[in-house]
């Protein structure tokens, strides 16, 4: 399927690795000219730019800072003259398994600063651009944590949940300035990315085995095609204000957890005695 993205300009935040890099590769494969945003790992974004088959631009910006975000969009316009799609992917998770009871305020706010405020600042700049261009599509990268919650990760879950409300508000405003402009949200579940560094394999497997239906964990390349589709005016023209989850059929609750089954087995055995 030709998504009609050839020569379109797409800005991907947090493009130095993980889902962001996968989305950048997919968009470039569709012929889009990709802007790779990076903050902490600019060298990784530069290496990715060398790999992509289309004209690319690497931009650095602290998404928590208004002036830095405005400067990023100025660079994009100075280089390409337009921006047709924004993929707001950059995100952090700082809690490292801390309960809300023990979660420092600064850690909670650090997640919100990047995941929510940073996304808002990017969307605000993009909105102003869409108003001038009379076109544009945005895709927010949410998370199943924002849909179901996630123990030990309250800041991340809260910030990702807030993205849906932001998206639903923005979609009602975008159509007033550009009839076929759109914003949607893609919410991955567990994805094999560097963000999982520091999370034990046992924790990942326990969550996966008790919550998802599909076999195997997705990779960035399993998420990227959906994001590219939603960036397409041609193929997703009437798709707006939607939240689509790439989670293998996650239930959002523990289903048949091994420890619960063991306890139930003991209760059943007692009855039979």
mmCIF file of C-alpha atoms in Angstrom:
data_model
loop_
_atom_site.group_PDB
_atom_site.id
_atom_site.type_symbol
_atom_site.label_atom_id
_atom_site.label_comp_id
_atom_site.label_asym_id
_atom_site.label_seq_id
_atom_site.Cartn_x
_atom_site.Cartn_y
_atom_site.Cartn_z
ATOM 1 C CA UNK A 1 0.000 0.000 0.000
ATOM 2 C CA UNK A 2 1.323 3.429 -0.959
ATOM 3 C CA UNK A 3 0.678 5.734 1.986
ATOM 4 C CA UNK A 4 1.344 8.834 -0.080
ATOM 5 C CA UNK A 5 4.125 10.009 2.219
ATOM 6 C CA UNK A 6 6.805 10.520 -0.424
ATOM 7 C CA UNK A 7 8.548 13.862 0.224
ATOM 8 C CA UNK A 8 6.322 14.591 3.229
ATOM 9 C CA UNK A 9 8.208 16.049 6.195
ATOM 10 C CA UNK A 10 7.777 14.169 9.480
ATOM 11 C CA UNK A 11 9.235 15.179 12.838
ATOM 12 C CA UNK A 12 9.804 12.278 15.256
ATOM 13 C CA UNK A 13 10.686 13.183 18.832
ATOM 14 C CA UNK A 14 12.865 10.793 20.778
ATOM 15 C CA UNK A 15 14.140 9.285 17.543
ATOM 16 C CA UNK A 16 17.543 8.115 18.755
ATOM 17 C CA UNK A 17 16.346 4.598 19.595
ATOM 18 C CA UNK A 18 13.467 2.293 20.438
ATOM 19 C CA UNK A 19 10.041 3.061 18.995
ATOM 20 C CA UNK A 20 11.166 6.476 17.724
ATOM 21 C CA UNK A 21 13.946 4.996 15.621
ATOM 22 C CA UNK A 22 11.599 2.297 14.323
ATOM 23 C CA UNK A 23 9.035 4.908 13.296
ATOM 24 C CA UNK A 24 11.734 6.999 11.595
ATOM 25 C CA UNK A 25 12.881 3.987 9.575
ATOM 26 C CA UNK A 26 9.308 3.193 8.539
ATOM 27 C CA UNK A 27 8.556 6.768 7.480
ATOM 28 C CA UNK A 28 11.788 6.989 5.487
ATOM 29 C CA UNK A 29 10.969 3.681 3.798
ATOM 30 C CA UNK A 30 7.689 5.305 2.698
ATOM 31 C CA UNK A 31 9.679 8.154 1.145
ATOM 32 C CA UNK A 32 9.173 10.762 3.862
ATOM 33 C CA UNK A 33 11.861 13.242 4.781
ATOM 34 C CA UNK A 34 12.414 12.682 8.485
ATOM 35 C CA UNK A 35 13.449 15.072 11.233
ATOM 36 C CA UNK A 36 15.129 13.102 14.008
ATOM 37 C CA UNK A 37 14.847 14.780 17.384
ATOM 38 C CA UNK A 38 17.253 13.770 20.138
ATOM 39 C CA UNK A 39 18.240 15.246 23.465
ATOM 40 C CA UNK A 40 20.297 12.842 25.552
ATOM 41 C CA UNK A 41 21.676 10.737 22.664
ATOM 42 C CA UNK A 42 22.397 12.966 19.640
ATOM 43 C CA UNK A 43 25.159 10.657 18.358
ATOM 44 C CA UNK A 44 22.661 7.784 18.010
ATOM 45 C CA UNK A 45 20.339 10.031 15.993
ATOM 46 C CA UNK A 46 23.229 11.055 13.738
ATOM 47 C CA UNK A 47 24.052 7.397 13.084
ATOM 48 C CA UNK A 48 20.415 6.694 12.262
ATOM 49 C CA UNK A 49 20.336 9.626 9.826
ATOM 50 C CA UNK A 50 23.246 8.098 7.914
ATOM 51 C CA UNK A 51 21.282 4.863 7.576
ATOM 52 C CA UNK A 52 18.023 6.323 6.250
ATOM 53 C CA UNK A 53 17.434 6.504 2.477
ATOM 54 C CA UNK A 54 15.815 9.970 2.383
ATOM 55 C CA UNK A 55 16.827 13.506 3.279
ATOM 56 C CA UNK A 56 17.039 13.738 7.074
ATOM 57 C CA UNK A 57 17.691 16.431 9.637
ATOM 58 C CA UNK A 58 18.884 15.835 13.206
ATOM 59 C CA UNK A 59 17.728 18.410 15.745
ATOM 60 C CA UNK A 60 18.503 18.666 19.425
ATOM 61 C CA UNK A 61 16.002 20.132 21.863
ATOM 62 C CA UNK A 62 15.031 19.936 25.516
ATOM 63 C CA UNK A 63 11.317 19.287 25.167
ATOM 64 C CA UNK A 64 10.688 20.577 28.685
ATOM 65 C CA UNK A 65 11.718 24.067 27.596
ATOM 66 C CA UNK A 66 9.434 26.351 25.548
ATOM 67 C CA UNK A 67 12.224 28.202 23.785
ATOM 68 C CA UNK A 68 14.039 24.990 22.925
ATOM 69 C CA UNK A 69 10.903 23.456 21.372
ATOM 70 C CA UNK A 70 10.180 26.653 19.416
ATOM 71 C CA UNK A 71 13.769 26.639 18.170
ATOM 72 C CA UNK A 72 13.423 23.039 17.010
ATOM 73 C CA UNK A 73 10.430 23.894 14.839
ATOM 74 C CA UNK A 74 12.245 26.943 13.477
ATOM 75 C CA UNK A 75 15.080 24.662 12.359
ATOM 76 C CA UNK A 76 12.644 22.282 10.700
ATOM 77 C CA UNK A 77 10.975 25.123 8.795
ATOM 78 C CA UNK A 78 14.319 26.650 7.894
ATOM 79 C CA UNK A 79 15.507 23.364 6.400
ATOM 80 C CA UNK A 80 12.347 21.933 4.806
ATOM 81 C CA UNK A 81 9.908 24.851 4.748
ATOM 82 C CA UNK A 82 7.073 22.792 6.219
ATOM 83 C CA UNK A 83 6.205 19.953 8.589
ATOM 84 C CA UNK A 84 3.447 17.553 7.565
ATOM 85 C CA UNK A 85 3.481 15.138 10.485
ATOM 86 C CA UNK A 86 4.510 15.132 14.123
ATOM 87 C CA UNK A 87 5.145 11.881 15.975
ATOM 88 C CA UNK A 88 5.318 12.813 19.669
ATOM 89 C CA UNK A 89 7.239 9.799 20.879
ATOM 90 C CA UNK A 90 9.802 11.088 23.410
ATOM 91 C CA UNK A 91 9.156 9.721 26.870
ATOM 92 C CA UNK A 92 10.839 8.747 30.140
ATOM 93 C CA UNK A 93 10.049 6.503 33.079
ATOM 94 C CA UNK A 94 11.867 7.475 36.275
ATOM 95 C CA UNK A 95 10.058 5.640 39.074
ATOM 96 C CA UNK A 96 11.994 2.355 38.813
ATOM 97 C CA UNK A 97 9.361 0.348 40.669
ATOM 98 C CA UNK A 98 8.685 2.817 43.504
ATOM 99 C CA UNK A 99 5.236 2.712 45.076
ATOM 100 C CA UNK A 100 3.248 5.949 45.174
ATOM 101 C CA UNK A 101 3.808 5.839 48.932
ATOM 102 C CA UNK A 102 7.568 6.165 48.421
ATOM 103 C CA UNK A 103 7.626 8.176 45.188
ATOM 104 C CA UNK A 104 9.486 11.496 45.484
ATOM 105 C CA UNK A 105 7.630 14.469 44.054
ATOM 106 C CA UNK A 106 10.565 15.385 41.810
ATOM 107 C CA UNK A 107 10.530 11.896 40.269
ATOM 108 C CA UNK A 108 6.805 12.079 39.594
ATOM 109 C CA UNK A 109 7.180 15.543 38.075
ATOM 110 C CA UNK A 110 10.159 14.450 35.951
ATOM 111 C CA UNK A 111 7.920 11.986 34.082
ATOM 112 C CA UNK A 112 5.220 14.601 33.566
ATOM 113 C CA UNK A 113 7.746 17.189 32.394
ATOM 114 C CA UNK A 114 8.860 15.142 29.388
ATOM 115 C CA UNK A 115 5.875 12.922 28.657
ATOM 116 C CA UNK A 116 3.106 15.475 29.093
ATOM 117 C CA UNK A 117 4.530 19.004 29.103
ATOM 118 C CA UNK A 118 7.014 18.184 26.357
ATOM 119 C CA UNK A 119 4.289 16.687 24.188
ATOM 120 C CA UNK A 120 2.034 19.693 24.825
ATOM 121 C CA UNK A 121 4.769 22.141 23.804
ATOM 122 C CA UNK A 122 5.430 20.210 20.581
ATOM 123 C CA UNK A 123 1.729 20.010 19.776
ATOM 124 C CA UNK A 124 1.261 23.711 20.405
ATOM 125 C CA UNK A 125 3.991 24.616 17.917
ATOM 126 C CA UNK A 126 2.663 22.079 15.432
ATOM 127 C CA UNK A 127 -0.900 23.403 15.806
ATOM 128 C CA UNK A 128 0.262 26.892 14.862
ATOM 129 C CA UNK A 129 1.995 25.440 11.828
ATOM 130 C CA UNK A 130 -1.062 23.403 10.805
ATOM 131 C CA UNK A 131 -3.131 26.573 10.944
ATOM 132 C CA UNK A 132 -0.792 28.217 8.418
ATOM 133 C CA UNK A 133 -0.421 25.138 6.210
ATOM 134 C CA UNK A 134 -4.078 24.110 6.423
ATOM 135 C CA UNK A 135 -2.906 20.522 6.859
ATOM 136 C CA UNK A 136 -0.979 18.255 9.191
ATOM 137 C CA UNK A 137 -1.258 15.057 11.207
ATOM 138 C CA UNK A 138 0.002 14.259 14.702
ATOM 139 C CA UNK A 139 0.435 10.880 16.369
ATOM 140 C CA UNK A 140 1.007 10.666 20.120
ATOM 141 C CA UNK A 141 2.785 7.625 21.495
ATOM 142 C CA UNK A 142 0.867 6.660 24.600
ATOM 143 C CA UNK A 143 1.053 3.408 26.541
ATOM 144 C CA UNK A 144 -1.099 0.665 27.986
ATOM 145 C CA UNK A 145 0.126 2.067 31.323
ATOM 146 C CA UNK A 146 -2.067 5.082 30.603
ATOM 147 C CA UNK A 147 -5.051 2.843 29.924
ATOM 148 C CA UNK A 148 -4.766 0.276 32.715
ATOM 149 C CA UNK A 149 -2.305 1.835 35.165
ATOM 150 C CA UNK A 150 0.966 0.249 36.198
ATOM 151 C CA UNK A 151 2.093 -0.489 39.746
ATOM 152 C CA UNK A 152 5.426 1.097 40.561
ATOM 153 C CA UNK A 153 5.201 3.492 37.625
ATOM 154 C CA UNK A 154 2.603 6.087 38.620
ATOM 155 C CA UNK A 155 4.242 9.142 37.039
ATOM 156 C CA UNK A 156 4.641 7.436 33.688
ATOM 157 C CA UNK A 157 1.093 6.019 33.786
ATOM 158 C CA UNK A 158 -0.432 9.360 34.795
ATOM 159 C CA UNK A 159 1.389 11.258 32.072
ATOM 160 C CA UNK A 160 0.429 8.749 29.397
ATOM 161 C CA UNK A 161 -3.207 8.740 30.535
ATOM 162 C CA UNK A 162 -3.250 12.538 30.275
ATOM 163 C CA UNK A 163 -2.152 12.333 26.634
ATOM 164 C CA UNK A 164 -5.520 10.875 25.684
ATOM 165 C CA UNK A 165 -7.378 13.858 27.130
ATOM 166 C CA UNK A 166 -4.969 16.206 25.390
ATOM 167 C CA UNK A 167 -5.492 14.369 22.107
ATOM 168 C CA UNK A 168 -9.283 14.428 22.382
ATOM 169 C CA UNK A 169 -9.276 18.154 23.100
ATOM 170 C CA UNK A 170 -6.856 18.947 20.297
ATOM 171 C CA UNK A 171 -8.744 16.996 17.636
ATOM 172 C CA UNK A 172 -11.775 19.206 18.178
ATOM 173 C CA UNK A 173 -9.654 22.307 17.660
ATOM 174 C CA UNK A 174 -7.564 21.130 14.726
ATOM 175 C CA UNK A 175 -10.525 20.561 12.450
ATOM 176 C CA UNK A 176 -11.534 24.202 12.865
ATOM 177 C CA UNK A 177 -8.326 25.406 11.243
ATOM 178 C CA UNK A 178 -7.690 22.578 8.769
ATOM 179 C CA UNK A 179 -10.603 20.318 7.755
ATOM 180 C CA UNK A 180 -8.564 17.118 7.358
ATOM 181 C CA UNK A 181 -5.884 17.739 9.970
ATOM 182 C CA UNK A 182 -5.858 15.009 12.600
ATOM 183 C CA UNK A 183 -4.377 13.787 15.837
ATOM 184 C CA UNK A 184 -4.468 10.193 17.082
ATOM 185 C CA UNK A 185 -2.813 8.122 19.774
ATOM 186 C CA UNK A 186 -0.985 4.803 19.518
ATOM 187 C CA UNK A 187 -0.566 2.967 22.809
ATOM 188 C CA UNK A 188 2.007 0.161 22.844
ATOM 189 C CA UNK A 189 2.187 -2.413 25.608
ATOM 190 C CA UNK A 190 5.515 -3.957 26.579
ATOM 191 C CA UNK A 191 7.881 -3.399 23.638
ATOM 192 C CA UNK A 192 11.446 -4.647 23.373
ATOM 193 C CA UNK A 193 13.258 -1.300 23.589
ATOM 194 C CA UNK A 194 16.099 0.178 25.677
ATOM 195 C CA UNK A 195 13.462 1.618 28.059
ATOM 196 C CA UNK A 196 13.153 -1.912 29.445
ATOM 197 C CA UNK A 197 16.765 -1.765 30.640
ATOM 198 C CA UNK A 198 16.802 -2.338 34.379
ATOM 199 C CA UNK A 199 13.493 -4.222 34.409
ATOM 200 C CA UNK A 200 14.001 -7.874 35.288
ATOM 201 C CA UNK A 201 13.094 -10.489 32.707
ATOM 202 C CA UNK A 202 10.963 -12.238 35.343
ATOM 203 C CA UNK A 203 8.876 -9.080 35.861
ATOM 204 C CA UNK A 204 8.337 -8.631 32.124
ATOM 205 C CA UNK A 205 7.423 -12.258 31.566
ATOM 206 C CA UNK A 206 5.075 -12.369 34.562
ATOM 207 C CA UNK A 207 3.231 -9.290 33.296
ATOM 208 C CA UNK A 208 3.126 -10.560 29.734
ATOM 209 C CA UNK A 209 2.017 -14.094 30.543
ATOM 210 C CA UNK A 210 -0.845 -12.947 32.729
ATOM 211 C CA UNK A 211 -2.109 -9.966 30.738
ATOM 212 C CA UNK A 212 -1.602 -10.496 26.991
ATOM 213 C CA UNK A 213 -3.118 -12.946 24.539
ATOM 214 C CA UNK A 214 -0.630 -12.874 21.642
ATOM 215 C CA UNK A 215 2.546 -14.914 21.829
ATOM 216 C CA UNK A 216 5.786 -12.962 21.991
ATOM 217 C CA UNK A 217 6.632 -9.338 22.786
ATOM 218 C CA UNK A 218 6.380 -6.722 20.023
ATOM 219 C CA UNK A 219 9.370 -4.835 18.675
ATOM 220 C CA UNK A 220 9.450 -1.229 17.437
ATOM 221 C CA UNK A 221 8.884 -2.442 13.881
ATOM 222 C CA UNK A 222 5.533 -3.881 15.016
ATOM 223 C CA UNK A 223 4.386 -0.436 16.146
ATOM 224 C CA UNK A 224 5.892 1.701 13.385
ATOM 225 C CA UNK A 225 3.602 0.725 10.453
ATOM 226 C CA UNK A 226 0.498 1.807 12.367
ATOM 227 C CA UNK A 227 2.103 5.153 13.187
ATOM 228 C CA UNK A 228 3.055 5.679 9.543
ATOM 229 C CA UNK A 229 -0.494 4.824 8.466
ATOM 230 C CA UNK A 230 -1.905 7.453 10.824
ATOM 231 C CA UNK A 231 0.525 10.020 9.382
ATOM 232 C CA UNK A 232 -1.014 9.469 5.948
ATOM 233 C CA UNK A 233 -3.524 11.945 4.547
ATOM 234 C CA UNK A 234 -4.266 9.473 1.775
ATOM 235 C CA UNK A 235 -5.047 6.381 3.834
ATOM 236 C CA UNK A 236 -6.132 7.741 7.230
ATOM 237 C CA UNK A 237 -7.972 10.833 6.004
ATOM 238 C CA UNK A 238 -11.010 10.263 8.220
ATOM 239 C CA UNK A 239 -9.219 8.727 11.210
ATOM 240 C CA UNK A 240 -9.088 11.335 13.951
ATOM 241 C CA UNK A 241 -9.283 11.323 17.740
ATOM 242 C CA UNK A 242 -8.660 7.578 18.002
ATOM 243 C CA UNK A 243 -6.624 5.614 20.532
ATOM 244 C CA UNK A 244 -5.259 2.389 19.069
ATOM 245 C CA UNK A 245 -3.412 -0.063 21.304
ATOM 246 C CA UNK A 246 -0.644 -2.381 20.117
ATOM 247 C CA UNK A 247 -0.615 -4.718 23.085
ATOM 248 C CA UNK A 248 -1.279 -8.279 21.970
ATOM 249 C CA UNK A 249 -4.783 -8.235 23.431
ATOM 250 C CA UNK A 250 -3.780 -7.099 26.906
ATOM 251 C CA UNK A 251 -6.541 -7.546 29.470
ATOM 252 C CA UNK A 252 -5.344 -4.870 31.865
ATOM 253 C CA UNK A 253 -5.698 -7.212 34.784
ATOM 254 C CA UNK A 254 -3.905 -10.252 36.079
ATOM 255 C CA UNK A 255 -5.494 -13.310 34.508
ATOM 256 C CA UNK A 256 -4.513 -16.684 35.942
ATOM 257 C CA UNK A 257 -1.417 -15.467 37.795
ATOM 258 C CA UNK A 258 0.711 -18.448 38.870
ATOM 259 C CA UNK A 259 0.676 -17.518 42.573
ATOM 260 C CA UNK A 260 -3.101 -17.059 42.564
ATOM 261 C CA UNK A 261 -3.580 -20.403 40.849
ATOM 262 C CA UNK A 262 -1.391 -22.073 43.450
ATOM 263 C CA UNK A 263 -3.498 -20.596 46.270
ATOM 264 C CA UNK A 264 -6.716 -21.650 44.534
ATOM 265 C CA UNK A 265 -5.362 -25.157 44.076
ATOM 266 C CA UNK A 266 -4.699 -25.396 47.808
ATOM 267 C CA UNK A 267 -8.270 -24.263 48.588
ATOM 268 C CA UNK A 268 -9.703 -26.834 46.196
ATOM 269 C CA UNK A 269 -7.581 -29.580 47.677
ATOM 270 C CA UNK A 270 -8.832 -28.690 51.163
ATOM 271 C CA UNK A 271 -12.432 -29.067 50.055
ATOM 272 C CA UNK A 272 -11.726 -32.520 48.691
ATOM 273 C CA UNK A 273 -10.320 -33.800 51.932
#
